[in-house]
């Protein structure tokens, strides 16, 4: 009582004021809110993108990769010549690692955080079927930070949903030129080639993807559903348990 109580809510990426009003948000919303509060107090802020095994969510036939961010607050009375001093810093993480678990991250700029926010909104709009609005958010994300490649992939999906296959292919090929092992881009381009009847090109991409990602998102879950249809419940349970092993907190698998 008397303190700010927050709930984790991944349904929608909120602005700082929206997250404060709702007292809830996903990790990106809560990090943005924390940064706004810190800056009001004159505290320097440093954003981090955390390396983790990407979890996946699904809305209809749309797969969404989940990342994670946190931030560090600096003591503004500290020595400004020191770039980072653990003794003068506090890490704020709304999904902290388990005790004993090491966490690896990289520093990201505010333009990347803005691109992440806009990209999240684009994905949420896509899931809601609001493709035109998703386009403008994805475009704004790319303009905010051109090196944030997830936004390029989102833009390609927007083009695919609009039937603009030539534009989607152009974006995906550019993305793969910059990041040849991007699994999402490979999967989307293979899907595009299949829809165009380019079976040989699609097969070559799927072979590359299989080497990178032998078991794609929802692989074991789908096998579990197929086993359920065949009334092989023991196999279904085994497949669902395998999916839970790599995505322990995803409700659909439970």
mmCIF file of N, CA, C and O in Angstrom, residues 151-204:
data_model
loop_
_atom_site.group_PDB
_atom_site.id
_atom_site.type_symbol
_atom_site.label_atom_id
_atom_site.label_comp_id
_atom_site.label_asym_id
_atom_site.label_seq_id
_atom_site.Cartn_x
_atom_site.Cartn_y
_atom_site.Cartn_z
ATOM 1 N N UNK A 151 12.360 -4.885 -37.626
ATOM 2 C CA UNK A 151 11.340 -4.036 -38.241
ATOM 3 C C UNK A 151 11.258 -4.272 -39.745
ATOM 4 O O UNK A 151 10.173 -4.181 -40.341
ATOM 5 N N UNK A 152 12.398 -4.573 -40.374
ATOM 6 C CA UNK A 152 12.389 -4.888 -41.805
ATOM 7 C C UNK A 152 11.599 -6.178 -42.053
ATOM 8 O O UNK A 152 10.836 -6.278 -43.027
ATOM 9 N N UNK A 153 11.788 -7.158 -41.190
ATOM 10 C CA UNK A 153 11.042 -8.412 -41.335
ATOM 11 C C UNK A 153 9.538 -8.164 -41.159
ATOM 12 O O UNK A 153 8.717 -8.715 -41.896
ATOM 13 N N UNK A 154 9.185 -7.319 -40.187
ATOM 14 C CA UNK A 154 7.773 -6.976 -39.986
ATOM 15 C C UNK A 154 7.202 -6.295 -41.219
ATOM 16 O O UNK A 154 6.077 -6.590 -41.648
ATOM 17 N N UNK A 155 7.984 -5.401 -41.810
ATOM 18 C CA UNK A 155 7.536 -4.729 -43.031
ATOM 19 C C UNK A 155 7.296 -5.730 -44.155
ATOM 20 O O UNK A 155 6.308 -5.630 -44.903
ATOM 21 N N UNK A 156 8.173 -6.730 -44.264
ATOM 22 C CA UNK A 156 7.998 -7.760 -45.289
ATOM 23 C C UNK A 156 6.696 -8.528 -45.068
ATOM 24 O O UNK A 156 5.968 -8.846 -46.022
ATOM 25 N N UNK A 157 6.378 -8.814 -43.803
ATOM 26 C CA UNK A 157 5.125 -9.520 -43.494
ATOM 27 C C UNK A 157 3.927 -8.646 -43.853
ATOM 28 O O UNK A 157 2.915 -9.134 -44.375
ATOM 29 N N UNK A 158 4.039 -7.352 -43.593
ATOM 30 C CA UNK A 158 2.969 -6.424 -43.986
ATOM 31 C C UNK A 158 2.748 -6.495 -45.495
ATOM 32 O O UNK A 158 1.608 -6.594 -45.976
ATOM 33 N N UNK A 159 3.844 -6.453 -46.260
ATOM 34 C CA UNK A 159 3.726 -6.539 -47.717
ATOM 35 C C UNK A 159 3.075 -7.861 -48.132
ATOM 36 O O UNK A 159 2.230 -7.894 -49.041
ATOM 37 N N UNK A 160 3.472 -8.953 -47.469
ATOM 38 C CA UNK A 160 2.878 -10.255 -47.792
ATOM 39 C C UNK A 160 1.372 -10.249 -47.539
ATOM 40 O O UNK A 160 0.597 -10.781 -48.344
ATOM 41 N N UNK A 161 0.958 -9.646 -46.430
ATOM 42 C CA UNK A 161 -0.468 -9.597 -46.100
ATOM 43 C C UNK A 161 -1.242 -8.726 -47.093
ATOM 44 O O UNK A 161 -2.436 -8.910 -47.284
ATOM 45 N N UNK A 162 -0.556 -7.761 -47.697
ATOM 46 C CA UNK A 162 -1.204 -6.886 -48.670
ATOM 47 C C UNK A 162 -1.125 -7.439 -50.093
ATOM 48 O O UNK A 162 -1.657 -6.848 -51.021
ATOM 49 N N UNK A 163 -0.423 -8.570 -50.258
ATOM 50 C CA UNK A 163 -0.281 -9.146 -51.583
ATOM 51 C C UNK A 163 0.789 -8.488 -52.425
ATOM 52 O O UNK A 163 0.880 -8.746 -53.641
ATOM 53 N N UNK A 164 1.618 -7.643 -51.818
ATOM 54 C CA UNK A 164 2.704 -6.959 -52.543
ATOM 55 C C UNK A 164 3.952 -7.849 -52.494
ATOM 56 O O UNK A 164 4.907 -7.583 -51.754
ATOM 57 N N UNK A 165 3.955 -8.908 -53.276
ATOM 58 C CA UNK A 165 4.995 -9.928 -53.169
ATOM 59 C C UNK A 165 6.358 -9.432 -53.638
ATOM 60 O O UNK A 165 7.385 -9.806 -53.057
ATOM 61 N N UNK A 166 6.397 -8.607 -54.668
ATOM 62 C CA UNK A 166 7.679 -8.096 -55.162
ATOM 63 C C UNK A 166 8.367 -7.249 -54.096
ATOM 64 O O UNK A 166 9.573 -7.369 -53.863
ATOM 65 N N UNK A 167 7.604 -6.392 -53.424
ATOM 66 C CA UNK A 167 8.167 -5.557 -52.365
ATOM 67 C C UNK A 167 8.617 -6.414 -51.189
ATOM 68 O O UNK A 167 9.672 -6.163 -50.590
ATOM 69 N N UNK A 168 7.825 -7.439 -50.839
ATOM 70 C CA UNK A 168 8.196 -8.322 -49.734
ATOM 71 C C UNK A 168 9.495 -9.051 -50.032
ATOM 72 O O UNK A 168 10.393 -9.146 -49.176
ATOM 73 N N UNK A 169 9.621 -9.551 -51.250
ATOM 74 C CA UNK A 169 10.849 -10.252 -51.626
ATOM 75 C C UNK A 169 12.051 -9.316 -51.567
ATOM 76 O O UNK A 169 13.127 -9.704 -51.078
ATOM 77 N N UNK A 170 11.889 -8.101 -52.041
ATOM 78 C CA UNK A 170 12.995 -7.133 -52.033
ATOM 79 C C UNK A 170 13.478 -6.872 -50.608
ATOM 80 O O UNK A 170 14.686 -6.888 -50.330
ATOM 81 N N UNK A 171 12.542 -6.660 -49.684
ATOM 82 C CA UNK A 171 12.903 -6.387 -48.289
ATOM 83 C C UNK A 171 13.590 -7.602 -47.659
ATOM 84 O O UNK A 171 14.613 -7.468 -46.978
ATOM 85 N N UNK A 172 13.048 -8.789 -47.888
ATOM 86 C CA UNK A 172 13.614 -9.994 -47.290
ATOM 87 C C UNK A 172 15.003 -10.304 -47.840
ATOM 88 O O UNK A 172 15.896 -10.731 -47.096
ATOM 89 N N UNK A 173 15.200 -10.108 -49.124
ATOM 90 C CA UNK A 173 16.522 -10.361 -49.711
ATOM 91 C C UNK A 173 17.547 -9.360 -49.174
ATOM 92 O O UNK A 173 18.698 -9.726 -48.913
ATOM 93 N N UNK A 174 17.152 -8.113 -48.987
ATOM 94 C CA UNK A 174 18.045 -7.131 -48.379
ATOM 95 C C UNK A 174 18.380 -7.512 -46.940
ATOM 96 O O UNK A 174 19.528 -7.393 -46.496
ATOM 97 N N UNK A 175 17.372 -7.979 -46.206
ATOM 98 C CA UNK A 175 17.586 -8.385 -44.822
ATOM 99 C C UNK A 175 18.569 -9.546 -44.743
ATOM 100 O O UNK A 175 19.495 -9.554 -43.917
ATOM 101 N N UNK A 176 18.402 -10.529 -45.623
ATOM 102 C CA UNK A 176 19.281 -11.702 -45.616
ATOM 103 C C UNK A 176 20.691 -11.361 -46.097
ATOM 104 O O UNK A 176 21.658 -12.013 -45.704
ATOM 105 N N UNK A 177 20.825 -10.334 -46.927
ATOM 106 C CA UNK A 177 22.162 -9.890 -47.327
ATOM 107 C C UNK A 177 22.917 -9.346 -46.119
ATOM 108 O O UNK A 177 24.132 -9.515 -45.992
ATOM 109 N N UNK A 178 22.181 -8.683 -45.221
ATOM 110 C CA UNK A 178 22.800 -8.140 -44.016
ATOM 111 C C UNK A 178 22.974 -9.195 -42.938
ATOM 112 O O UNK A 178 23.933 -9.168 -42.162
ATOM 113 N N UNK A 179 22.039 -10.161 -42.866
ATOM 114 C CA UNK A 179 22.040 -11.164 -41.802
ATOM 115 C C UNK A 179 21.621 -12.511 -42.407
ATOM 116 O O UNK A 179 20.464 -12.910 -42.316
ATOM 117 N N UNK A 180 22.556 -13.248 -43.033
ATOM 118 C CA UNK A 180 22.214 -14.468 -43.778
ATOM 119 C C UNK A 180 21.578 -15.568 -42.931
ATOM 120 O O UNK A 180 20.884 -16.430 -43.476
ATOM 121 N N UNK A 181 21.805 -15.547 -41.605
ATOM 122 C CA UNK A 181 21.257 -16.608 -40.757
ATOM 123 C C UNK A 181 19.986 -16.175 -40.038
ATOM 124 O O UNK A 181 19.618 -16.765 -39.016
ATOM 125 N N UNK A 182 19.307 -15.166 -40.546
ATOM 126 C CA UNK A 182 18.063 -14.702 -39.924
ATOM 127 C C UNK A 182 16.951 -15.705 -40.215
ATOM 128 O O UNK A 182 16.432 -15.777 -41.333
ATOM 129 N N UNK A 183 16.576 -16.479 -39.206
ATOM 130 C CA UNK A 183 15.618 -17.578 -39.402
ATOM 131 C C UNK A 183 14.253 -17.074 -39.828
ATOM 132 O O UNK A 183 13.593 -17.675 -40.689
ATOM 133 N N UNK A 184 13.788 -15.964 -39.235
ATOM 134 C CA UNK A 184 12.466 -15.438 -39.585
ATOM 135 C C UNK A 184 12.412 -15.016 -41.046
ATOM 136 O O UNK A 184 11.443 -15.306 -41.753
ATOM 137 N N UNK A 185 13.467 -14.344 -41.513
ATOM 138 C CA UNK A 185 13.500 -13.904 -42.905
ATOM 139 C C UNK A 185 13.555 -15.089 -43.858
ATOM 140 O O UNK A 185 12.886 -15.093 -44.904
ATOM 141 N N UNK A 186 14.340 -16.112 -43.517
ATOM 142 C CA UNK A 186 14.420 -17.311 -44.357
ATOM 143 C C UNK A 186 13.060 -17.991 -44.457
ATOM 144 O O UNK A 186 12.633 -18.390 -45.544
ATOM 145 N N UNK A 187 12.384 -18.120 -43.316
ATOM 146 C CA UNK A 187 11.070 -18.777 -43.309
ATOM 147 C C UNK A 187 10.059 -17.979 -44.122
ATOM 148 O O UNK A 187 9.270 -18.550 -44.890
ATOM 149 N N UNK A 188 10.073 -16.660 -43.977
ATOM 150 C CA UNK A 188 9.111 -15.829 -44.710
ATOM 151 C C UNK A 188 9.375 -15.837 -46.206
ATOM 152 O O UNK A 188 8.440 -15.862 -47.017
ATOM 153 N N UNK A 189 10.662 -15.824 -46.595
ATOM 154 C CA UNK A 189 10.982 -15.837 -48.018
ATOM 155 C C UNK A 189 10.635 -17.199 -48.633
ATOM 156 O O UNK A 189 10.140 -17.276 -49.763
ATOM 157 N N UNK A 190 10.885 -18.277 -47.884
ATOM 158 C CA UNK A 190 10.502 -19.610 -48.366
ATOM 159 C C UNK A 190 8.997 -19.698 -48.559
ATOM 160 O O UNK A 190 8.508 -20.256 -49.562
ATOM 161 N N UNK A 191 8.247 -19.127 -47.626
ATOM 162 C CA UNK A 191 6.783 -19.109 -47.732
ATOM 163 C C UNK A 191 6.340 -18.327 -48.971
ATOM 164 O O UNK A 191 5.426 -18.738 -49.701
ATOM 165 N N UNK A 192 7.007 -17.215 -49.216
ATOM 166 C CA UNK A 192 6.690 -16.396 -50.388
ATOM 167 C C UNK A 192 6.948 -17.170 -51.672
ATOM 168 O O UNK A 192 6.107 -17.169 -52.598
ATOM 169 N N UNK A 193 8.104 -17.834 -51.745
ATOM 170 C CA UNK A 193 8.432 -18.608 -52.949
ATOM 171 C C UNK A 193 7.430 -19.738 -53.178
ATOM 172 O O UNK A 193 7.077 -20.049 -54.326
ATOM 173 N N UNK A 194 6.970 -20.364 -52.104
ATOM 174 C CA UNK A 194 5.959 -21.421 -52.235
ATOM 175 C C UNK A 194 4.675 -20.858 -52.847
ATOM 176 O O UNK A 194 4.068 -21.486 -53.727
ATOM 177 N N UNK A 195 4.274 -19.690 -52.401
ATOM 178 C CA UNK A 195 3.046 -19.073 -52.915
ATOM 179 C C UNK A 195 3.204 -18.647 -54.370
ATOM 180 O O UNK A 195 2.214 -18.554 -55.107
ATOM 181 N N UNK A 196 4.434 -18.406 -54.791
ATOM 182 C CA UNK A 196 4.693 -18.043 -56.181
ATOM 183 C C UNK A 196 4.916 -19.266 -57.066
ATOM 184 O O UNK A 196 5.139 -19.126 -58.268
ATOM 185 N N UNK A 197 4.880 -20.467 -56.480
ATOM 186 C CA UNK A 197 5.122 -21.682 -57.248
ATOM 187 C C UNK A 197 6.588 -21.943 -57.525
ATOM 188 O O UNK A 197 6.919 -22.783 -58.377
ATOM 189 N N UNK A 198 7.480 -21.277 -56.819
ATOM 190 C CA UNK A 198 8.924 -21.457 -57.019
ATOM 191 C C UNK A 198 9.420 -22.522 -56.030
ATOM 192 O O UNK A 198 10.138 -22.254 -55.072
ATOM 193 N N UNK A 199 9.031 -23.763 -56.298
ATOM 194 C CA UNK A 199 9.278 -24.853 -55.354
ATOM 195 C C UNK A 199 10.767 -25.092 -55.111
ATOM 196 O O UNK A 199 11.187 -25.358 -53.984
ATOM 197 N N UNK A 200 11.579 -25.008 -56.154
ATOM 198 C CA UNK A 200 13.012 -25.268 -56.011
ATOM 199 C C UNK A 200 13.678 -24.208 -55.127
ATOM 200 O O UNK A 200 14.490 -24.536 -54.264
ATOM 201 N N UNK A 201 13.333 -22.948 -55.351
ATOM 202 C CA UNK A 201 13.892 -21.863 -54.529
ATOM 203 C C UNK A 201 13.443 -22.007 -53.081
ATOM 204 O O UNK A 201 14.234 -21.797 -52.143
ATOM 205 N N UNK A 202 12.172 -22.361 -52.877
ATOM 206 C CA UNK A 202 11.652 -22.528 -51.519
ATOM 207 C C UNK A 202 12.366 -23.677 -50.812
ATOM 208 O O UNK A 202 12.724 -23.571 -49.629
ATOM 209 N N UNK A 203 12.594 -24.776 -51.528
ATOM 210 C CA UNK A 203 13.261 -25.941 -50.935
ATOM 211 C C UNK A 203 14.693 -25.605 -50.512
ATOM 212 O O UNK A 203 15.156 -26.046 -49.450
ATOM 213 N N UNK A 204 15.387 -24.806 -51.319
ATOM 214 C CA UNK A 204 16.767 -24.426 -50.981
ATOM 215 C C UNK A 204 16.797 -23.598 -49.702
ATOM 216 O O UNK A 204 17.672 -23.786 -48.843
#
